[in-house]
Short mmCIF file of C-alpha atoms in Angstrom, two decimals:
data_model
loop_
_atom_site.label_atom_id
_atom_site.label_comp_id
_atom_site.label_asym_id
_atom_site.label_seq_id
_atom_site.Cartn_x
_atom_site.Cartn_y
_atom_site.Cartn_z
CA UNK A 29 -0.61 0.04 0.10
CA UNK A 30 1.11 3.45 -0.56
CA UNK A 31 2.32 6.36 2.01
CA UNK A 32 -0.67 8.22 1.41
CA UNK A 33 -3.33 5.31 1.64
CA UNK A 34 -1.59 4.14 4.67
CA UNK A 35 -1.81 7.75 6.45
CA UNK A 36 -5.72 7.96 5.03
CA UNK A 37 -6.73 4.80 6.59
CA UNK A 38 -4.98 5.67 10.16
CA UNK A 39 -6.84 9.10 10.30
CA UNK A 40 -9.97 7.47 9.48
CA UNK A 41 -9.88 4.45 12.51
CA UNK A 42 -8.60 7.95 14.78
CA UNK A 43 -12.13 9.04 13.70
CA UNK A 44 -13.63 6.11 14.27
CA UNK A 45 -12.42 5.20 17.36
CA UNK A 46 -12.97 8.87 18.55
CA UNK A 47 -16.49 9.09 17.95
CA UNK A 48 -16.98 5.94 19.69
CA UNK A 49 -15.10 6.96 23.17
CA UNK A 50 -17.72 10.14 23.00
CA UNK A 51 -20.64 8.23 22.59
CA UNK A 52 -19.93 6.79 25.75
CA UNK A 53 -21.00 8.00 28.86
CA UNK A 54 -18.55 9.46 31.19
CA UNK A 55 -18.60 8.38 34.73
CA UNK A 56 -19.37 11.54 36.97
CA UNK A 57 -16.23 12.12 39.41
CA UNK A 58 -16.85 12.45 43.31
CA UNK A 59 -16.98 16.15 44.77
CA UNK A 60 -13.77 16.81 46.11
CA UNK A 61 -13.82 17.68 49.72
CA UNK A 62 -12.39 21.26 50.33
CA UNK A 63 -9.28 21.24 53.10
CA UNK A 64 -10.44 23.02 56.09
CA UNK A 65 -7.83 25.46 57.07
CA UNK A 66 -6.63 25.32 60.23
CA UNK A 67 -5.48 28.21 62.46
CA UNK A 68 -2.32 27.88 64.36
CA UNK A 69 -0.91 30.36 67.00
CA UNK A 70 2.37 28.75 66.79
CA UNK A 71 4.88 29.22 64.52
CA UNK A 72 6.91 26.55 66.56
CA UNK A 73 5.00 24.40 69.01
CA UNK A 74 7.17 24.61 72.59
CA UNK A 75 9.57 21.94 71.62
CA UNK A 76 13.55 23.93 71.96
CA UNK A 77 15.65 22.94 74.88
CA UNK A 78 17.53 25.57 75.18
CA UNK A 79 18.50 26.48 78.89
CA UNK A 80 17.63 30.21 77.84
CA UNK A 81 16.81 32.43 74.96
CA UNK A 82 17.18 36.34 75.22
CA UNK A 83 17.11 39.33 72.72
CA UNK A 84 20.45 40.64 71.31
CA UNK A 85 20.21 44.00 73.10
CA UNK A 86 22.71 46.64 72.71
CA UNK A 87 23.69 49.59 75.57
CA UNK A 88 20.31 51.30 76.65
CA UNK A 89 22.20 54.55 77.10
CA UNK A 90 22.91 56.72 73.87
CA UNK A 91 26.39 58.75 73.17
CA UNK A 92 26.26 62.20 72.51
CA UNK A 93 29.47 63.85 71.09
CA UNK A 94 30.00 67.93 71.78
CA UNK A 95 32.27 70.65 72.76
CA UNK A 96 32.04 71.89 76.20
CA UNK A 97 33.48 75.18 77.41
CA UNK A 98 36.06 73.72 79.88
CA UNK A 99 36.75 70.08 79.86
CA UNK A 100 36.62 69.76 75.94
CA UNK A 101 35.23 67.29 73.33
CA UNK A 102 33.22 65.07 75.88
CA UNK A 103 30.94 61.84 74.83
CA UNK A 104 28.40 62.20 77.33
CA UNK A 105 25.48 59.48 78.40
CA UNK A 106 22.16 60.03 77.57
CA UNK A 107 18.70 57.91 77.98
CA UNK A 108 17.14 58.39 75.08
CA UNK A 109 13.58 57.01 73.69
CA UNK A 110 14.86 53.81 71.69
CA UNK A 111 12.98 53.15 68.70
CA UNK A 112 12.11 49.69 66.98
CA UNK A 113 14.22 46.40 67.81
CA UNK A 114 17.05 45.71 70.25
CA UNK A 115 19.52 45.20 67.63
CA UNK A 116 18.87 48.12 65.95
CA UNK A 117 18.80 50.68 68.80
CA UNK A 118 21.13 53.42 68.07
CA UNK A 119 21.54 52.65 64.16
CA UNK A 120 23.62 49.33 65.17
CA UNK A 121 22.77 47.97 61.78
CA UNK A 122 21.95 44.46 62.80
CA UNK A 123 19.55 41.88 61.67
CA UNK A 124 16.57 42.04 63.78
CA UNK A 125 15.29 38.67 63.43
CA UNK A 126 17.71 36.51 65.82
CA UNK A 127 18.20 36.11 69.65
CA UNK A 128 20.75 34.97 71.81
CA UNK A 129 20.40 30.74 72.49
CA UNK A 130 22.29 28.85 75.01
CA UNK A 131 22.77 25.99 76.64
CA UNK A 132 24.37 26.78 79.46
CA UNK A 133 27.53 26.27 78.60
CA UNK A 134 27.50 27.90 75.10
CA UNK A 135 26.08 30.65 72.99
CA UNK A 136 24.32 30.76 69.33
CA UNK A 137 22.32 32.78 67.18
CA UNK A 138 18.72 31.69 65.84
CA UNK A 139 16.06 33.63 63.90
CA UNK A 140 12.47 33.09 64.22
CA UNK A 141 11.95 30.51 62.79
CA UNK A 142 13.49 28.42 65.33
CA UNK A 143 16.49 27.45 63.05
CA UNK A 144 20.01 28.27 64.65
CA UNK A 145 21.74 30.80 62.06
CA UNK A 146 25.52 30.64 64.03
CA UNK A 147 25.42 27.16 65.95
CA UNK A 148 26.76 26.80 69.68
CA UNK A 149 30.06 27.31 69.83
CA UNK A 150 30.58 30.44 71.89
CA UNK A 151 31.39 29.41 75.73
CA UNK A 152 29.81 31.11 78.30
CA UNK A 153 32.12 31.02 81.15
CA UNK A 154 35.47 32.28 78.81
CA UNK A 155 33.98 36.11 78.80
CA UNK A 156 33.71 38.44 81.78
CA UNK A 157 31.24 38.22 83.69
CA UNK A 158 30.19 35.01 81.82
CA UNK A 159 28.04 37.33 79.98
CA UNK A 160 29.06 35.29 76.70
CA UNK A 161 27.54 37.17 72.88
CA UNK A 162 26.89 40.93 74.04
CA UNK A 163 27.39 44.51 72.93
CA UNK A 164 29.97 46.24 73.13
CA UNK A 165 31.29 49.75 71.72
CA UNK A 166 34.32 49.67 68.83
CA UNK A 167 35.23 52.29 66.22
CA UNK A 168 34.46 53.54 62.71
CA UNK A 169 36.80 54.33 60.31
CA UNK A 170 36.46 57.88 61.37
CA UNK A 171 36.89 57.09 65.22
CA UNK A 172 33.67 57.57 66.18
CA UNK A 173 32.17 55.22 68.81
CA UNK A 174 30.38 52.33 67.47
CA UNK A 175 28.37 49.26 68.56
CA UNK A 176 29.01 45.47 67.44
CA UNK A 177 28.12 42.60 68.95
CA UNK A 178 30.84 39.82 69.95
CA UNK A 179 31.93 37.81 72.82
CA UNK A 180 35.59 38.50 74.61
CA UNK A 181 37.51 35.60 75.45
CA UNK A 182 39.68 36.86 78.36
CA UNK A 183 42.40 33.55 77.21
CA UNK A 184 43.19 34.29 74.03
CA UNK A 185 42.49 38.23 74.51
CA UNK A 186 40.48 38.12 71.69
CA UNK A 187 36.98 38.99 70.69
CA UNK A 188 34.94 37.02 68.36
CA UNK A 189 32.86 39.82 67.02
CA UNK A 190 29.70 39.22 64.40
CA UNK A 191 28.70 41.08 61.24
CA UNK A 192 25.50 42.42 61.03
CA UNK A 193 24.15 39.03 59.32
CA UNK A 194 24.59 37.23 62.82
CA UNK A 195 25.41 34.64 60.91
CA UNK A 196 29.99 35.73 60.20
CA UNK A 197 32.48 36.68 62.97
CA UNK A 198 35.77 38.30 62.57
CA UNK A 199 38.73 38.42 65.19
CA UNK A 200 39.44 41.56 66.94
CA UNK A 201 41.73 42.07 69.85
CA UNK A 202 40.68 42.70 73.09
CA UNK A 203 41.86 46.53 72.98
CA UNK A 204 39.34 47.45 70.07
CA UNK A 205 36.24 45.86 71.86
CA UNK A 206 34.82 47.44 74.96
CA UNK A 207 32.26 45.13 76.47
CA UNK A 208 31.30 48.03 79.47
CA UNK A 209 31.16 51.27 77.68
CA UNK A 210 29.21 52.61 80.53
CA UNK A 211 30.63 51.88 83.50
CA UNK A 212 29.83 53.65 86.44
CA UNK A 213 31.47 56.98 87.84
CA UNK A 214 33.78 56.78 84.47
CA UNK A 215 31.92 58.09 82.11
CA UNK A 216 29.76 61.82 81.44
CA UNK A 217 25.97 62.09 81.85
CA UNK A 218 23.26 64.09 81.76
CA UNK A 219 21.60 65.50 85.07
CA UNK A 220 19.32 68.39 85.68
CA UNK A 221 21.64 70.19 88.87
CA UNK A 222 20.20 73.37 90.53
CA UNK A 223 17.14 73.07 88.24
CA UNK A 224 20.10 73.03 85.10
CA UNK A 225 20.04 70.94 82.59
CA UNK A 226 24.12 69.90 81.59
CA UNK A 227 26.56 67.20 81.91
CA UNK A 228 28.36 65.88 85.29
CA UNK A 229 31.89 65.02 84.05
CA UNK A 230 33.66 62.32 86.36
CA UNK A 231 37.45 63.12 87.87
CA UNK A 232 39.50 60.48 86.87
CA UNK A 233 43.21 60.49 87.58
CA UNK A 234 45.95 59.46 84.62
CA UNK A 235 45.14 55.56 84.84
CA UNK A 236 41.58 56.33 84.53
CA UNK A 237 40.54 55.65 88.09
CA UNK A 238 37.54 57.83 89.59
CA UNK A 239 38.35 59.93 92.38
CA UNK A 240 35.00 60.63 93.91
CA UNK A 241 34.41 64.10 92.14
CA UNK A 242 32.59 65.00 89.21
CA UNK A 243 33.20 68.93 87.13
CA UNK A 244 28.88 69.75 86.21
CA UNK A 245 28.48 71.72 83.05
CA UNK A 246 25.75 73.58 81.53
CA UNK A 247 24.91 71.92 78.09
CA UNK A 248 25.02 74.58 75.05
CA UNK A 249 25.14 71.87 72.19
CA UNK A 250 22.54 70.87 69.86
CA UNK A 251 18.90 69.81 70.84
CA UNK A 252 19.47 65.86 71.18
CA UNK A 253 16.62 65.00 68.64
CA UNK A 254 14.40 63.22 70.73
CA UNK A 255 12.84 63.44 74.82
CA UNK A 256 14.87 62.07 77.51
CA UNK A 257 14.89 60.64 80.99
CA UNK A 258 17.24 62.69 82.99
CA UNK A 259 18.03 62.53 86.46
CA UNK A 260 18.32 65.05 89.20
CA UNK A 261 21.15 65.10 91.39
CA UNK A 262 21.84 67.22 94.45
CA UNK A 263 25.18 68.67 95.78
CA UNK A 264 26.65 65.55 96.10
CA UNK A 265 25.39 63.62 92.52
CA UNK A 266 23.28 61.50 94.24
CA UNK A 267 20.03 60.69 92.37
CA UNK A 268 16.85 62.38 93.76
CA UNK A 269 14.40 61.25 90.79
CA UNK A 270 14.22 61.19 87.42
CA UNK A 271 12.31 63.93 84.75
CA UNK A 272 11.02 63.35 81.41
CA UNK A 273 12.59 66.01 79.15
CA UNK A 274 12.26 68.05 76.07
CA UNK A 275 14.89 66.78 73.52
CA UNK A 276 16.75 70.46 74.94
CA UNK A 277 16.48 69.94 78.24
CA UNK A 278 13.05 71.75 78.90
CA UNK A 279 11.57 69.41 81.96
CA UNK A 280 8.35 68.25 81.63
CA UNK A 281 7.61 66.60 84.30
CA UNK A 282 8.40 64.18 87.04
CA UNK A 283 7.95 60.32 85.97
CA UNK A 284 6.81 58.32 88.83
CA UNK A 285 4.35 60.70 90.23
CA UNK A 286 4.09 59.23 93.53
CA UNK A 287 3.43 55.57 92.18
CA UNK A 288 7.04 54.94 92.20
CA UNK A 289 10.68 55.36 90.97
CA UNK A 290 11.86 55.66 87.68
CA UNK A 291 13.23 51.83 86.19
CA UNK A 292 16.36 52.81 84.57
CA UNK A 293 17.07 52.21 80.91
CA UNK A 294 13.50 51.20 80.61
CA UNK A 295 12.53 53.93 78.02
CA UNK A 296 11.59 52.19 75.00
CA UNK A 297 9.23 52.46 71.63
CA UNK A 298 7.93 56.03 74.12
CA UNK A 299 7.03 53.79 77.26
CA UNK A 300 8.64 53.62 79.81
CA UNK A 301 8.57 51.37 83.39
CA UNK A 302 7.91 52.60 86.97
CA UNK A 303 8.74 50.09 89.51
CA UNK A 304 7.71 49.56 93.74
CA UNK A 305 9.15 46.85 94.83
CA UNK A 306 7.80 43.46 93.50
CA UNK A 307 5.57 45.60 90.62
CA UNK A 308 6.11 47.39 87.35
CA UNK A 309 3.36 49.31 85.91
CA UNK A 310 3.94 50.47 82.12
CA UNK A 311 3.74 54.64 81.58
CA UNK A 312 2.87 55.96 78.18
CA UNK A 313 4.41 58.98 77.48
CA UNK A 314 2.16 61.58 77.12
CA UNK A 315 -1.08 59.95 78.52
CA UNK A 316 -0.55 58.28 81.65
CA UNK A 317 -0.59 55.02 83.14
CA UNK A 318 -1.15 51.54 80.61
CA UNK A 319 -2.82 48.57 82.26
CA UNK A 320 -2.44 47.08 85.27
CA UNK A 321 0.19 46.47 87.90
CA UNK A 322 2.50 43.36 87.04
CA UNK A 323 5.19 41.34 88.95
CA UNK A 324 7.52 42.20 85.76
CA UNK A 325 7.45 43.17 82.46
CA UNK A 326 9.29 43.91 79.14
CA UNK A 327 9.30 46.26 76.59
CA UNK A 328 6.55 46.98 74.01
CA UNK A 329 7.40 46.26 70.86
CA UNK A 330 5.04 45.85 67.80
CA UNK A 331 2.03 46.97 69.86
CA UNK A 332 2.44 44.00 72.66
CA UNK A 333 4.28 43.81 75.81
CA UNK A 334 5.43 40.06 78.13
CA UNK A 335 4.02 40.89 81.27
CA UNK A 336 4.13 38.70 84.24
CA UNK A 337 1.88 38.04 87.80
CA UNK A 338 2.94 35.23 90.17
CA UNK A 339 5.86 33.62 88.02
CA UNK A 340 3.61 33.26 84.78
CA UNK A 341 4.18 35.82 81.29
CA UNK A 342 1.09 37.07 79.05
CA UNK A 343 1.17 40.19 76.62
CA UNK A 344 -0.70 43.38 77.15
CA UNK A 345 -0.98 45.62 74.25
CA UNK A 346 -0.69 49.80 73.99
CA UNK A 347 -4.14 50.48 75.61
CA UNK A 348 -3.68 48.11 78.73
CA UNK A 349 -5.79 45.39 77.84
CA UNK A 350 -4.78 41.75 78.07
CA UNK A 351 -4.30 39.53 75.31
CA UNK A 352 -3.31 36.26 76.41
CA UNK A 353 -3.91 34.00 79.44
CA UNK A 354 -1.15 34.06 81.69
CA UNK A 355 0.60 30.53 80.95
CA UNK A 356 4.18 31.05 79.99
CA UNK A 357 7.32 30.45 82.37
CA UNK A 358 9.13 33.17 80.23
CA UNK A 359 8.41 35.56 76.98
CA UNK A 360 11.06 38.38 75.03
CA UNK A 361 9.63 40.97 72.83
CA UNK A 362 7.79 40.65 69.85
CA UNK A 363 9.47 40.71 66.78
CA UNK A 364 7.50 40.79 63.24
CA UNK A 365 4.37 40.20 66.02
CA UNK A 366 5.87 36.89 67.43
CA UNK A 367 7.64 36.26 70.33
CA UNK A 368 9.89 33.67 72.06
CA UNK A 369 7.71 32.10 74.65
CA UNK A 370 8.90 28.94 77.40
CA UNK A 371 6.29 26.57 78.16
CA UNK A 372 7.18 23.56 80.51
CA UNK A 373 10.72 23.59 80.31
CA UNK A 374 10.27 24.02 75.98
CA UNK A 375 10.67 26.88 74.11
CA UNK A 376 8.31 27.81 71.31
CA UNK A 377 7.77 30.53 68.72
CA UNK A 378 4.14 32.12 69.45
CA UNK A 379 2.18 34.27 67.02
CA UNK A 380 1.21 36.91 69.34
CA UNK A 381 -0.49 39.49 66.91
CA UNK A 382 -2.09 36.84 64.41
CA UNK A 383 -3.46 35.64 67.28
CA UNK A 384 -5.41 38.43 68.48
CA UNK A 385 -6.46 39.41 64.88
CA UNK A 386 -7.67 35.80 64.24
CA UNK A 387 -9.05 34.52 67.33
CA UNK A 388 -9.01 38.02 69.39
CA UNK A 389 -6.72 36.32 71.81
CA UNK A 390 -4.60 33.69 73.47
CA UNK A 391 -5.96 31.63 76.04
CA UNK A 392 -5.18 27.44 76.84
CA UNK A 393 -7.86 26.51 74.64
CA UNK A 394 -5.87 27.96 71.46
CA UNK A 395 -2.76 27.67 72.50
CA UNK A 396 -2.79 23.82 73.08
CA UNK A 397 -6.23 22.89 71.97
CA UNK A 398 -7.44 19.50 72.77
CA UNK A 399 -8.79 16.43 70.21
CA UNK A 400 -11.55 15.58 72.44
CA UNK A 401 -15.46 16.38 71.50
CA UNK A 402 -15.94 19.51 73.47
CA UNK A 403 -19.08 19.58 76.01
CA UNK A 404 -19.81 23.73 76.08
CA UNK A 405 -17.82 26.65 76.39
CA UNK A 406 -17.17 28.75 79.57
CA UNK A 407 -16.36 32.68 79.60
CA UNK A 408 -14.41 33.87 82.47
CA UNK A 409 -16.13 36.62 84.41
CA UNK A 410 -13.29 37.90 86.93
CA UNK A 411 -9.34 38.30 86.33
CA UNK A 412 -6.88 35.92 87.50
CA UNK A 413 -8.72 32.72 87.47
CA UNK A 414 -6.19 29.94 88.88
CA UNK A 415 -6.00 27.25 85.74
CA UNK A 416 -4.51 24.48 87.62
CA UNK A 417 -3.45 20.92 86.68
CA UNK A 418 -6.05 19.20 88.65
CA UNK A 419 -9.60 19.36 89.80
CA UNK A 420 -8.31 20.36 93.24
CA UNK A 421 -7.11 23.69 94.52
CA UNK A 422 -3.68 21.54 96.09
CA UNK A 423 -2.57 20.99 92.37
CA UNK A 424 0.15 23.07 90.61
CA UNK A 425 -1.69 25.98 89.36
CA UNK A 426 -0.42 26.05 85.84
CA UNK A 427 -1.64 29.68 85.11
CA UNK A 428 -4.13 31.81 84.55
CA UNK A 429 -7.24 32.75 83.18
CA UNK A 430 -7.85 36.57 81.29
CA UNK A 431 -11.67 38.02 82.11
CA UNK A 432 -14.42 37.25 79.45
CA UNK A 433 -11.82 34.73 77.60
CA UNK A 434 -14.11 31.89 76.61
CA UNK A 435 -12.89 28.39 76.80
CA UNK A 436 -13.26 24.92 75.14
CA UNK A 437 -14.94 22.28 77.99
CA UNK A 438 -14.38 18.64 77.33
CA UNK A 439 -15.32 17.84 81.23
CA UNK A 440 -16.92 19.02 84.65
CA UNK A 441 -16.20 17.74 88.21
CA UNK A 442 -17.39 18.42 91.37
CA UNK A 443 -14.88 19.31 94.34
CA UNK A 444 -14.33 21.59 97.06
CA UNK A 445 -17.04 23.60 96.86
CA UNK A 446 -16.80 24.44 93.14
CA UNK A 447 -17.43 22.95 89.34
CA UNK A 448 -14.70 22.09 87.80
CA UNK A 449 -14.58 22.37 84.10
CA UNK A 450 -11.54 20.89 81.86
CA UNK A 451 -10.57 22.73 79.40
CA UNK A 452 -7.75 20.92 78.42
CA UNK A 453 -5.00 18.42 78.55
CA UNK A 454 -5.34 17.76 82.03
CA UNK A 455 -5.83 21.63 82.92
CA UNK A 456 -9.06 22.81 84.95
CA UNK A 457 -10.50 25.65 85.92
CA UNK A 458 -12.99 26.38 89.22
CA UNK A 459 -16.45 27.80 89.23
CA UNK A 460 -18.24 28.96 92.90
CA UNK A 461 -21.57 30.02 91.03
CA UNK A 462 -20.17 33.60 89.63
CA UNK A 463 -16.29 33.08 88.18
CA UNK A 464 -17.53 31.35 85.20
CA UNK A 465 -20.60 30.96 82.64
CA UNK A 466 -21.13 27.88 81.26
CA UNK A 467 -22.55 27.16 78.38
CA UNK A 468 -23.58 23.89 77.09
CA UNK A 469 -22.64 22.88 73.63
CA UNK A 470 -26.33 22.09 71.51
CA UNK A 471 -26.83 19.08 70.17
CA UNK A 472 -27.55 19.64 66.40
CA UNK A 473 -28.65 16.09 65.38
CA UNK A 474 -31.88 17.45 68.23
#
């Protein structure tokens, strides 16, 4: 058969076969189930066994260089409002997506996915005061002060100094890295003395030893560019109180206002802390007190701050609203809405901002959901209601509920005059009839 005739036959066969298939009814595919989207408050659930985790923060003080009339060029320490993340204060230029992690003997750097970007290899105990990775003062190309993170090895008289990505290092000589630049009584600092805004300049001998004297000079340099907090000192340079000042040194008012004392170096992102014994209260500049009084408080970042009560940590928003149960053994200031937190001896990374936007806050129910079928919900009517590891007041306290929060209930029990509701795996809250409002689950089958 010729090639042309063969081609025609094959085409006809294909067309005939195609017609046959078209006439055959096809089976209707079963409808596919849409995947149910689940929201998790965790970027990394508590699973990391580090002994400690902390933010790599540079010194809280800002150095101001100016020329005095009687004492030449002076670098003075000022407590200015620091903006942004701890790694970025004073323009250090480090990535803020980082924390210092430690196993107790060594330190490294991890990011907010839980990945170690610099391995646990910095020996803590070879550094001064067992400080490990710290911010120290170096000099830039022009000889001006600059800050970098590093670790001092006193045995080798060298410094492992981090570059801006926290992933790579270089070695510096010990003389090129001052890990304690603001030694008390050896560094000039801004004060108000006899109602005059100026600088207290320590008198040092040739070896740099403090001679228990100060020289005072009124500040006549340019405006400092930000509000600052300044100690008011007497003639012996003892601090009497702290005041908030404009950038030109004009006093705006007493910080504490009789509610305690200013916690030195706490002026961050427009807030500062007033402390009294074991209590800490946030003050927002220009508006007064924020929220309640806590046993401990860290600074505001990304709209939230970690606060502690009775040994457990939670989060507070800038309006003073508690947005989290008091659940955690430790909690760090936020980065991009997320916080490293410690729960039951392990560290995880909590998406605080997303949890507030999605669920209205963080509770034991959405942090540690139970897989069992719920029987109802309870809403909390009081503050600081204990969460315990069993239905009895003798059981260990696992945390505290926040007022108005709603919890899923999986089981009830009666005891000690309370109705107990299980709101998680082995986690119970009591009700005296007023503390909680219980709503039973409606059976949709009836």
